Coordinates of C-alpha atoms in Angstrom, one line a residue:
M1 CA -59.8 -98.5 -117.2
N2 CA -60.5 -97.4 -113.4
D3 CA -57.9 -100.2 -111.9
I4 CA -55.8 -100.5 -109.1
R5 CA -52.0 -100.6 -110.0
F6 CA -48.8 -101.3 -108.5
K7 CA -45.9 -99.7 -109.6
K8 CA -42.4 -101.9 -107.6
T9 CA -39.7 -100.4 -106.5
N10 CA -35.7 -100.9 -106.0
G11 CA -33.0 -100.8 -103.1
G12 CA -35.4 -100.6 -99.6
L13 CA -33.9 -103.8 -98.9
G14 CA -30.4 -102.2 -98.6
R15 CA -29.0 -104.9 -100.5
Q16 CA -25.4 -104.3 -101.8
G17 CA -22.5 -105.6 -103.7
A18 CA -20.5 -108.5 -101.7
S19 CA -17.3 -105.8 -101.9
E20 CA -16.6 -102.5 -102.5
D21 CA -16.1 -102.4 -105.8
P22 CA -19.1 -101.7 -107.6
V23 CA -18.9 -98.3 -105.5
S24 CA -18.8 -95.2 -108.0
G25 CA -18.7 -91.5 -108.3
I26 CA -19.9 -89.1 -110.9
V27 CA -19.1 -85.7 -111.8
M28 CA -21.7 -84.3 -113.6
L29 CA -21.2 -80.4 -115.1
F30 CA -25.5 -78.9 -115.6
Q31 CA -24.8 -74.9 -115.6
D32 CA -27.9 -73.9 -115.5
L33 CA -29.1 -75.7 -112.0
G34 CA -28.8 -74.0 -108.5
D35 CA -29.7 -74.2 -105.6
A36 CA -33.4 -73.1 -106.8
D37 CA -33.5 -77.0 -108.3
L38 CA -30.8 -78.9 -106.0
M39 CA -31.6 -78.0 -103.1
N40 CA -35.6 -77.2 -103.3
V41 CA -36.7 -77.4 -99.0
S42 CA -39.9 -80.0 -100.9
N43 CA -37.6 -82.5 -102.1
A44 CA -37.8 -84.7 -100.2
S45 CA -33.3 -85.8 -99.6
Q46 CA -31.3 -83.0 -100.0
F47 CA -28.3 -82.4 -101.6
V48 CA -25.0 -81.4 -99.4
K49 CA -23.5 -77.6 -100.7
V50 CA -20.3 -77.2 -100.8
S51 CA -17.8 -74.8 -102.9
S52 CA -15.3 -76.0 -105.5
E53 CA -11.9 -75.8 -104.5
D54 CA -11.1 -74.2 -107.6
G55 CA -13.3 -70.9 -106.8
T56 CA -16.5 -69.6 -106.8
N57 CA -19.2 -72.3 -107.9
S58 CA -20.9 -74.9 -106.1
L59 CA -20.8 -78.5 -105.8
Y60 CA -24.1 -80.6 -104.8
M61 CA -23.3 -83.9 -103.4
A62 CA -25.7 -86.8 -103.0
K63 CA -25.3 -91.3 -103.0
F64 CA -27.7 -93.0 -104.1
T65 CA -28.4 -96.6 -103.5
Y66 CA -31.0 -97.8 -106.3
P67 CA -32.9 -95.3 -108.9
E68 CA -36.1 -94.3 -107.5
Q69 CA -34.1 -92.1 -104.5
M70 CA -33.5 -89.5 -107.9
A71 CA -37.4 -88.6 -106.9
D72 CA -36.8 -87.8 -103.6
Y73 CA -33.9 -85.3 -104.7
G74 CA -36.1 -83.6 -107.3
I75 CA -34.6 -85.0 -110.0
V76 CA -37.6 -86.3 -112.2
K77 CA -38.1 -86.5 -116.2
Q78 CA -39.0 -83.6 -117.8
T79 CA -41.2 -83.7 -121.2
M80 CA -39.6 -82.6 -124.0
D81 CA -42.1 -82.7 -126.6
V82 CA -42.9 -79.9 -129.4
A83 CA -46.2 -78.5 -127.3
T84 CA -44.5 -78.6 -123.9
V85 CA -41.1 -76.9 -125.2
T86 CA -43.8 -73.8 -126.9
G87 CA -44.4 -72.5 -124.0
I88 CA -40.4 -72.3 -122.1
A89 CA -39.6 -68.3 -123.2
S90 CA -35.7 -69.4 -124.2
D91 CA -33.2 -71.9 -124.9
A92 CA -31.5 -71.4 -120.9
G93 CA -35.2 -72.7 -120.2
I94 CA -35.0 -75.1 -122.6
R95 CA -31.0 -76.5 -121.6
K96 CA -32.7 -76.8 -117.8
R97 CA -35.5 -79.9 -118.4
A98 CA -32.3 -80.8 -121.1
S99 CA -29.8 -81.3 -118.0
W100 CA -33.0 -82.5 -115.7
N101 CA -33.0 -85.5 -118.2
A102 CA -29.7 -86.1 -118.9
L103 CA -29.1 -85.5 -114.6
Y104 CA -32.5 -88.8 -114.7
Y105 CA -30.7 -90.7 -117.7
H106 CA -27.2 -91.0 -117.1
I107 CA -28.4 -92.3 -113.1
S108 CA -31.3 -94.6 -115.0
E109 CA -28.5 -96.3 -117.2
F110 CA -25.6 -97.2 -114.1
F111 CA -28.8 -98.5 -112.5
R112 CA -29.8 -100.7 -115.7
M113 CA -26.6 -102.2 -115.9
S114 CA -25.7 -102.0 -111.9
P115 CA -28.0 -103.0 -110.0
E116 CA -26.4 -103.2 -106.8
G117 CA -24.4 -100.7 -107.6
T118 CA -23.5 -97.6 -105.3
L119 CA -23.8 -94.0 -106.9
Y120 CA -22.1 -90.7 -105.5
V121 CA -22.8 -88.0 -107.5
C122 CA -21.5 -84.5 -108.2
I123 CA -23.2 -82.2 -110.0
R124 CA -21.3 -79.2 -110.4
G125 CA -23.6 -75.8 -110.6
G126 CA -20.6 -73.3 -112.8
G127 CA -18.0 -73.4 -114.4
S128 CA -16.7 -74.0 -118.4
Q129 CA -15.7 -77.5 -117.2
V130 CA -15.4 -79.9 -114.5
A131 CA -12.2 -79.4 -112.7
A132 CA -9.5 -81.8 -111.3
T133 CA -10.2 -80.8 -107.7
D134 CA -14.6 -81.9 -108.4
I135 CA -12.4 -85.9 -108.5
S136 CA -11.0 -85.4 -105.0
Q137 CA -13.4 -83.4 -103.4
L138 CA -16.6 -86.4 -104.3
Q139 CA -14.2 -88.7 -103.4
T140 CA -13.8 -87.2 -100.3
Y141 CA -17.6 -86.9 -99.8
A142 CA -17.3 -90.6 -99.9
N143 CA -15.1 -91.5 -97.5
G144 CA -11.9 -92.7 -99.8
T145 CA -14.6 -95.5 -101.2
I146 CA -15.3 -94.9 -104.7
R147 CA -13.1 -97.3 -107.0
Q148 CA -14.3 -95.5 -110.9
M149 CA -16.1 -92.9 -111.3
G150 CA -17.6 -90.6 -114.7
I151 CA -17.2 -87.0 -115.9
F152 CA -19.0 -85.5 -117.6
T153 CA -18.4 -82.3 -119.1
P154 CA -18.1 -79.8 -122.3
G155 CA -14.5 -80.5 -123.0
L156 CA -11.4 -81.5 -122.8
T157 CA -9.8 -79.3 -121.6
N158 CA -9.1 -80.3 -118.0
L159 CA -7.8 -83.9 -119.0
S160 CA -4.6 -84.0 -118.4
G161 CA -5.4 -82.5 -114.6
Y162 CA -7.7 -85.4 -114.6
Q163 CA -5.0 -88.2 -114.8
T164 CA -3.0 -85.8 -112.8
K165 CA -5.1 -86.3 -109.8
A166 CA -6.4 -90.1 -109.6
T167 CA -2.6 -90.5 -109.8
S168 CA -2.4 -88.2 -106.5
L169 CA -5.1 -90.3 -105.0
E170 CA -3.3 -93.5 -105.2
G171 CA -0.4 -91.6 -102.6
L172 CA -3.6 -90.7 -100.7
H173 CA -4.4 -94.8 -101.2
Q174 CA -8.1 -94.5 -102.5
P175 CA -6.9 -94.9 -106.0
L176 CA -9.5 -94.8 -109.0
S177 CA -10.6 -95.1 -112.7
L178 CA -11.9 -92.4 -114.8
I179 CA -14.8 -92.5 -117.6
V180 CA -14.7 -89.0 -119.4
A181 CA -17.8 -88.4 -121.7
V182 CA -17.1 -85.5 -123.4
A183 CA -20.2 -83.0 -125.9
G184 CA -19.7 -83.7 -129.5
K185 CA -22.4 -81.6 -130.5
T186 CA -23.4 -78.5 -129.2
C187 CA -27.2 -77.9 -129.7
T188 CA -29.1 -73.9 -129.1
F189 CA -33.3 -73.8 -129.7
S190 CA -34.5 -71.3 -132.1
L191 CA -37.7 -69.9 -132.1
V192 CA -39.7 -70.2 -135.1
S193 CA -43.3 -69.7 -136.2
T194 CA -43.9 -70.1 -131.9
K195 CA -41.8 -73.3 -131.6
W196 CA -38.8 -73.5 -130.5
V197 CA -36.7 -75.5 -132.8
P198 CA -33.0 -77.1 -132.3
T199 CA -30.0 -76.7 -134.2
Y200 CA -27.4 -78.5 -133.4
S201 CA -23.8 -78.0 -134.8
A202 CA -20.8 -80.4 -135.2
V203 CA -17.3 -80.6 -132.1
S204 CA -14.9 -79.6 -134.7
S205 CA -12.2 -81.7 -133.0
L206 CA -14.7 -84.8 -131.9
T207 CA -15.7 -85.3 -135.5
L208 CA -15.6 -88.9 -137.0
S209 CA -12.1 -87.8 -139.1
K210 CA -10.8 -86.6 -135.5
L211 CA -12.3 -89.6 -133.9
K212 CA -10.5 -91.7 -136.6
S213 CA -7.4 -89.5 -137.0
S214 CA -3.7 -91.0 -136.7
T215 CA -2.1 -87.5 -135.8
S216 CA -0.7 -87.0 -132.4
T217 CA -2.5 -84.1 -131.5
D218 CA -6.7 -85.4 -132.5
A219 CA -5.7 -88.3 -130.4
Y220 CA -5.6 -88.4 -126.1
I221 CA -2.7 -91.8 -126.2
E222 CA -0.5 -90.3 -124.2
S223 CA 1.9 -92.9 -122.0
G224 CA 0.9 -92.7 -118.1
R225 CA -2.4 -92.4 -119.1
C226 CA -3.5 -95.5 -116.9
N227 CA -6.5 -94.3 -115.1
L228 CA -8.0 -92.5 -118.0
S229 CA -10.7 -93.2 -120.6
I230 CA -12.8 -91.8 -122.9
V231 CA -16.7 -92.9 -124.2
I232 CA -17.9 -92.1 -127.0
S233 CA -20.5 -94.1 -127.8
C234 CA -24.2 -92.9 -127.7
D235 CA -27.2 -93.7 -128.3
M236 CA -29.6 -92.1 -131.2
D237 CA -32.8 -92.6 -131.1
G238 CA -34.8 -90.2 -131.5
Q239 CA -36.7 -90.3 -128.2
V240 CA -33.7 -90.3 -126.2
I241 CA -32.0 -87.7 -128.7
E242 CA -35.1 -85.3 -128.1
D243 CA -34.7 -85.3 -123.8
L244 CA -31.2 -85.2 -124.2
A245 CA -31.3 -82.0 -125.9
H246 CA -27.9 -79.4 -125.3
F247 CA -26.7 -83.3 -124.0
A248 CA -27.7 -85.3 -126.8
Y249 CA -24.6 -86.0 -128.1
Y250 CA -21.9 -87.0 -124.8
G251 CA -20.7 -90.4 -124.4
T252 CA -23.1 -93.2 -122.8
L253 CA -21.5 -91.8 -119.3
G254 CA -23.9 -94.0 -117.3
A255 CA -24.3 -96.8 -119.0
A256 CA -19.9 -97.4 -118.9
L257 CA -20.0 -96.4 -115.4
G258 CA -22.4 -98.9 -114.2
A259 CA -20.7 -101.8 -117.0
V260 CA -17.4 -100.9 -114.6
S261 CA -18.9 -100.8 -112.3
K262 CA -20.5 -104.5 -112.2
A263 CA -17.6 -106.1 -113.8
V264 CA -15.0 -107.7 -111.4
V265 CA -12.2 -105.7 -111.4
N266 CA -10.1 -108.2 -114.1
E267 CA -13.3 -107.9 -116.6
S268 CA -14.0 -107.0 -119.8
I269 CA -16.5 -104.5 -119.9
A270 CA -16.7 -105.6 -123.4
W271 CA -17.1 -109.3 -122.4
V272 CA -20.2 -110.3 -125.2
A273 CA -22.0 -112.7 -122.9
K274 CA -22.5 -110.8 -119.8
F275 CA -22.4 -107.1 -120.9
P276 CA -25.5 -106.3 -123.5
V277 CA -25.0 -102.5 -123.4
G278 CA -28.8 -102.3 -125.1
L279 CA -29.0 -99.1 -126.8
N280 CA -32.0 -98.5 -129.2
K281 CA -29.7 -96.7 -131.9
P282 CA -25.8 -96.8 -131.1
G283 CA -23.9 -94.3 -132.5
L284 CA -20.4 -91.8 -132.2
I285 CA -21.4 -88.6 -130.1
S286 CA -20.0 -87.2 -133.3
G287 CA -23.1 -87.6 -134.8
D288 CA -22.6 -90.6 -136.9
A289 CA -24.5 -94.2 -136.0
I290 CA -22.3 -96.8 -135.9
N291 CA -24.2 -98.6 -138.9
T292 CA -22.7 -96.1 -141.1
I293 CA -19.6 -96.5 -140.5
S294 CA -16.7 -97.7 -142.2
D295 CA -15.1 -101.0 -140.8
T296 CA -12.4 -99.7 -141.6
D297 CA -13.6 -96.0 -140.1
L298 CA -14.5 -98.2 -137.3
N299 CA -10.7 -100.0 -136.5
A300 CA -9.8 -96.7 -136.8
V301 CA -11.4 -95.6 -133.9
N302 CA -10.7 -98.5 -132.2
N303 CA -6.8 -97.8 -133.0
N304 CA -6.9 -94.4 -130.9
R305 CA -8.1 -96.5 -127.5
Y306 CA -11.6 -95.1 -127.3
L307 CA -14.3 -96.9 -125.6
F308 CA -17.6 -96.9 -128.1
V309 CA -20.5 -99.5 -128.6
R310 CA -20.7 -101.8 -131.4
T311 CA -22.5 -105.0 -133.0
Y312 CA -22.0 -107.5 -134.0
S313 CA -23.3 -110.3 -137.2
G314 CA -26.1 -112.4 -136.5
D315 CA -26.1 -111.1 -132.5
A316 CA -30.0 -108.1 -132.0
S317 CA -27.8 -106.5 -128.8
N318 CA -24.9 -104.0 -128.8
Y319 CA -21.4 -104.3 -127.0
F320 CA -18.6 -101.6 -125.7
N321 CA -16.2 -102.0 -128.2
D322 CA -13.2 -103.0 -125.8
S323 CA -11.8 -101.6 -122.3
F324 CA -9.2 -99.6 -123.2
T325 CA -7.4 -96.6 -121.3
L326 CA -5.7 -93.6 -123.2
D327 CA -2.8 -95.9 -122.0
V328 CA -0.3 -97.0 -124.4
A329 CA -0.2 -100.3 -126.2
T330 CA 2.6 -101.3 -124.3
S331 CA 1.7 -100.4 -120.9
D332 CA 1.1 -103.5 -118.4
Y333 CA -2.0 -101.0 -117.6
C334 CA -3.2 -99.9 -121.1
Y335 CA -6.7 -101.6 -120.1
I336 CA -9.6 -101.0 -117.0
E337 CA -9.3 -104.4 -115.1
N338 CA -5.3 -104.2 -116.0
E339 CA -5.3 -100.8 -113.7
R340 CA -8.9 -101.9 -111.5
A341 CA -7.3 -105.4 -110.4
I342 CA -3.4 -103.5 -109.5
D343 CA -5.6 -100.9 -107.3
K344 CA -7.5 -103.4 -105.7
A345 CA -4.1 -105.3 -104.2
C346 CA -3.1 -102.4 -103.8
R347 CA -5.6 -101.6 -101.7
G348 CA -5.8 -104.7 -99.7
V349 CA -1.9 -105.1 -99.4
Y350 CA -2.1 -101.4 -97.5
A351 CA -4.8 -102.7 -95.0
S352 CA -3.5 -105.8 -94.5
L353 CA 0.3 -103.5 -93.5
L354 CA -0.8 -100.2 -91.6
P355 CA -1.7 -102.3 -88.5
W356 CA 1.6 -103.0 -88.6
L357 CA 3.8 -99.9 -89.4
N358 CA 5.8 -97.9 -87.3
A359 CA 6.0 -102.1 -85.3
P360 CA 8.6 -103.1 -83.6
I361 CA 10.2 -105.8 -85.3
K362 CA 13.0 -108.0 -84.1
V363 CA 16.7 -109.0 -85.9
D364 CA 19.3 -111.8 -85.8
A365 CA 21.3 -111.0 -83.4
K366 CA 24.3 -111.9 -85.0
T367 CA 23.8 -110.8 -88.3
G368 CA 21.4 -107.7 -87.9
M369 CA 18.5 -108.6 -90.2
M370 CA 15.6 -109.6 -90.2
D371 CA 14.4 -112.6 -88.2
S372 CA 12.9 -115.3 -90.5
G373 CA 9.9 -115.8 -88.3
F374 CA 8.7 -112.2 -88.6
V375 CA 10.6 -112.5 -93.0
S376 CA 7.7 -115.1 -92.9
F377 CA 4.9 -114.0 -91.2
L378 CA 5.7 -110.1 -93.3
E379 CA 5.1 -112.4 -97.0
T380 CA 1.8 -113.4 -95.4
T381 CA 0.6 -110.3 -94.2
A382 CA 1.4 -108.7 -96.9
G383 CA 0.0 -111.3 -99.3
S384 CA -3.4 -112.3 -97.7
A385 CA -5.1 -110.0 -99.7
I386 CA -3.8 -111.0 -103.4
E387 CA -4.6 -114.3 -102.0
D388 CA -8.2 -113.5 -101.2
M389 CA -8.0 -112.0 -104.5
E390 CA -6.6 -115.4 -106.6
K391 CA -9.4 -117.4 -105.0
A392 CA -12.2 -115.0 -106.4
G393 CA -10.6 -116.1 -109.2
E394 CA -8.8 -111.8 -110.3
I395 CA -5.7 -113.2 -110.5
S396 CA -3.8 -115.9 -112.1
G397 CA -2.2 -116.0 -109.3
Y398 CA 1.8 -114.3 -107.1
K399 CA 4.3 -114.3 -104.7
A400 CA 5.9 -112.6 -102.1
E401 CA 8.6 -111.8 -100.9
V402 CA 10.5 -110.2 -98.1
D403 CA 14.5 -110.2 -98.7
P404 CA 15.8 -110.9 -95.3
K405 CA 19.2 -109.1 -96.0
Q406 CA 17.5 -105.7 -95.5
N407 CA 19.8 -103.4 -93.0
V408 CA 16.5 -102.1 -90.7
L409 CA 18.4 -101.1 -87.7
S410 CA 20.0 -98.9 -90.0
T411 CA 17.6 -97.8 -92.7
S412 CA 13.8 -98.6 -90.3
H413 CA 12.9 -99.6 -94.3
V414 CA 11.4 -102.9 -95.2
E415 CA 11.0 -104.0 -99.3
V416 CA 8.2 -105.9 -100.1
I417 CA 8.3 -107.3 -103.6
I418 CA 4.4 -108.8 -104.3
R419 CA 4.5 -110.5 -108.5
S420 CA 1.0 -110.9 -109.7
V421 CA -0.1 -112.7 -112.5
P422 CA -3.3 -111.1 -113.9
T423 CA -5.8 -112.9 -115.7
G424 CA -6.1 -113.1 -119.6
T425 CA -9.0 -111.5 -121.8
M426 CA -10.0 -113.3 -125.4
R427 CA -9.9 -110.2 -127.0
N428 CA -10.1 -112.4 -130.3
V429 CA -10.0 -115.5 -131.5
T430 CA -9.1 -117.7 -134.9
V431 CA -10.8 -120.7 -136.3
K432 CA -9.3 -122.9 -138.5
I433 CA -12.0 -124.9 -140.2
G434 CA -12.4 -127.2 -143.3
L435 CA -13.7 -130.2 -145.0
V436 CA -11.7 -133.2 -144.6
Q437 CA -12.5 -136.4 -145.3
S438 CA -12.5 -138.5 -142.5
V439 CA -11.8 -137.7 -138.6

């Protein structure tokens, strides 16, 4: 019926998180999107176009602080119903629509999970995979502020390169956590009796049997992969699958990235009370619905340190299974929250000490060692950022120490030792319960 209707927008007040911890980025490969789509003069806002460092492909970058901005950049959900798809001339045309929908879906999912987050978006317009250099190029565009970044790519060919790039960014004082989403199934459309019909084909290396395999060649766990995680959950809801088409069986990157963005640096994204994911029909990128996978098989997938969405008995929602990185289980940084907490500490200590780089140091005239007053000052300055983290409950405690016996006159080198005690995560609970005659 005729009426006056309102559509509330969000983000116009420019409210941001209290810190830069929620600042995120996402790099997505869409081979069918280019200048004509992303640089359309009719769009209210324009992407920044740059050449990729790995070759001749183009990267398109923009900053989003609320989901309604997508329309300004021409990112609008496309209908994929049979009647609409029938009028498209080729599989490539359908794939372009699916590209728009995947872009819209994952940005929307990010802001659904992290309404106060900031998301820097980089679209790669060509090539076969997201390149490692795309990570540093987006980080540069964001002035080094990105704390976690999602990578939306067809395969895991460049996985080692992603970790190498993250390690190099640490050296530039721009550490970040990476979450990779990859295609578990590919899709093509065939014309059948005037209708385009999708055909999904499994990627052999990402079937359920491979995801649960304990063989080292099938798993991606490796010592030192502390900045890397792989998300393999997807929403197998019929409408979501139809809308995303070629990109339906990628990981739930937007939701995972949004959960990390929302989380305080010491929090696990698997925390049930705080991070319900709310997928309509949780499944894996292999095409297996979670409720059809045995506990034994699901535990095996979990042991390979993948991120996916699971359910709990008696609870209607669904949640991430854990917050794994791909580092070995014995590493101090085998969980995202451990890596994020230490990254925040490093950024904070760097900012506190930087003004004093190359400053003169007073020494004891009799011993030539550092003056005790300066030692105390240095310990307080280096520990100030960590103290703030302790007050915020992001760590349990810390201690900053400077050995006054260091011979700075000969070496011009000062070593500061900071010991940080993290917070724990209650991953398992044992409840002993029974009947007694009295209590």
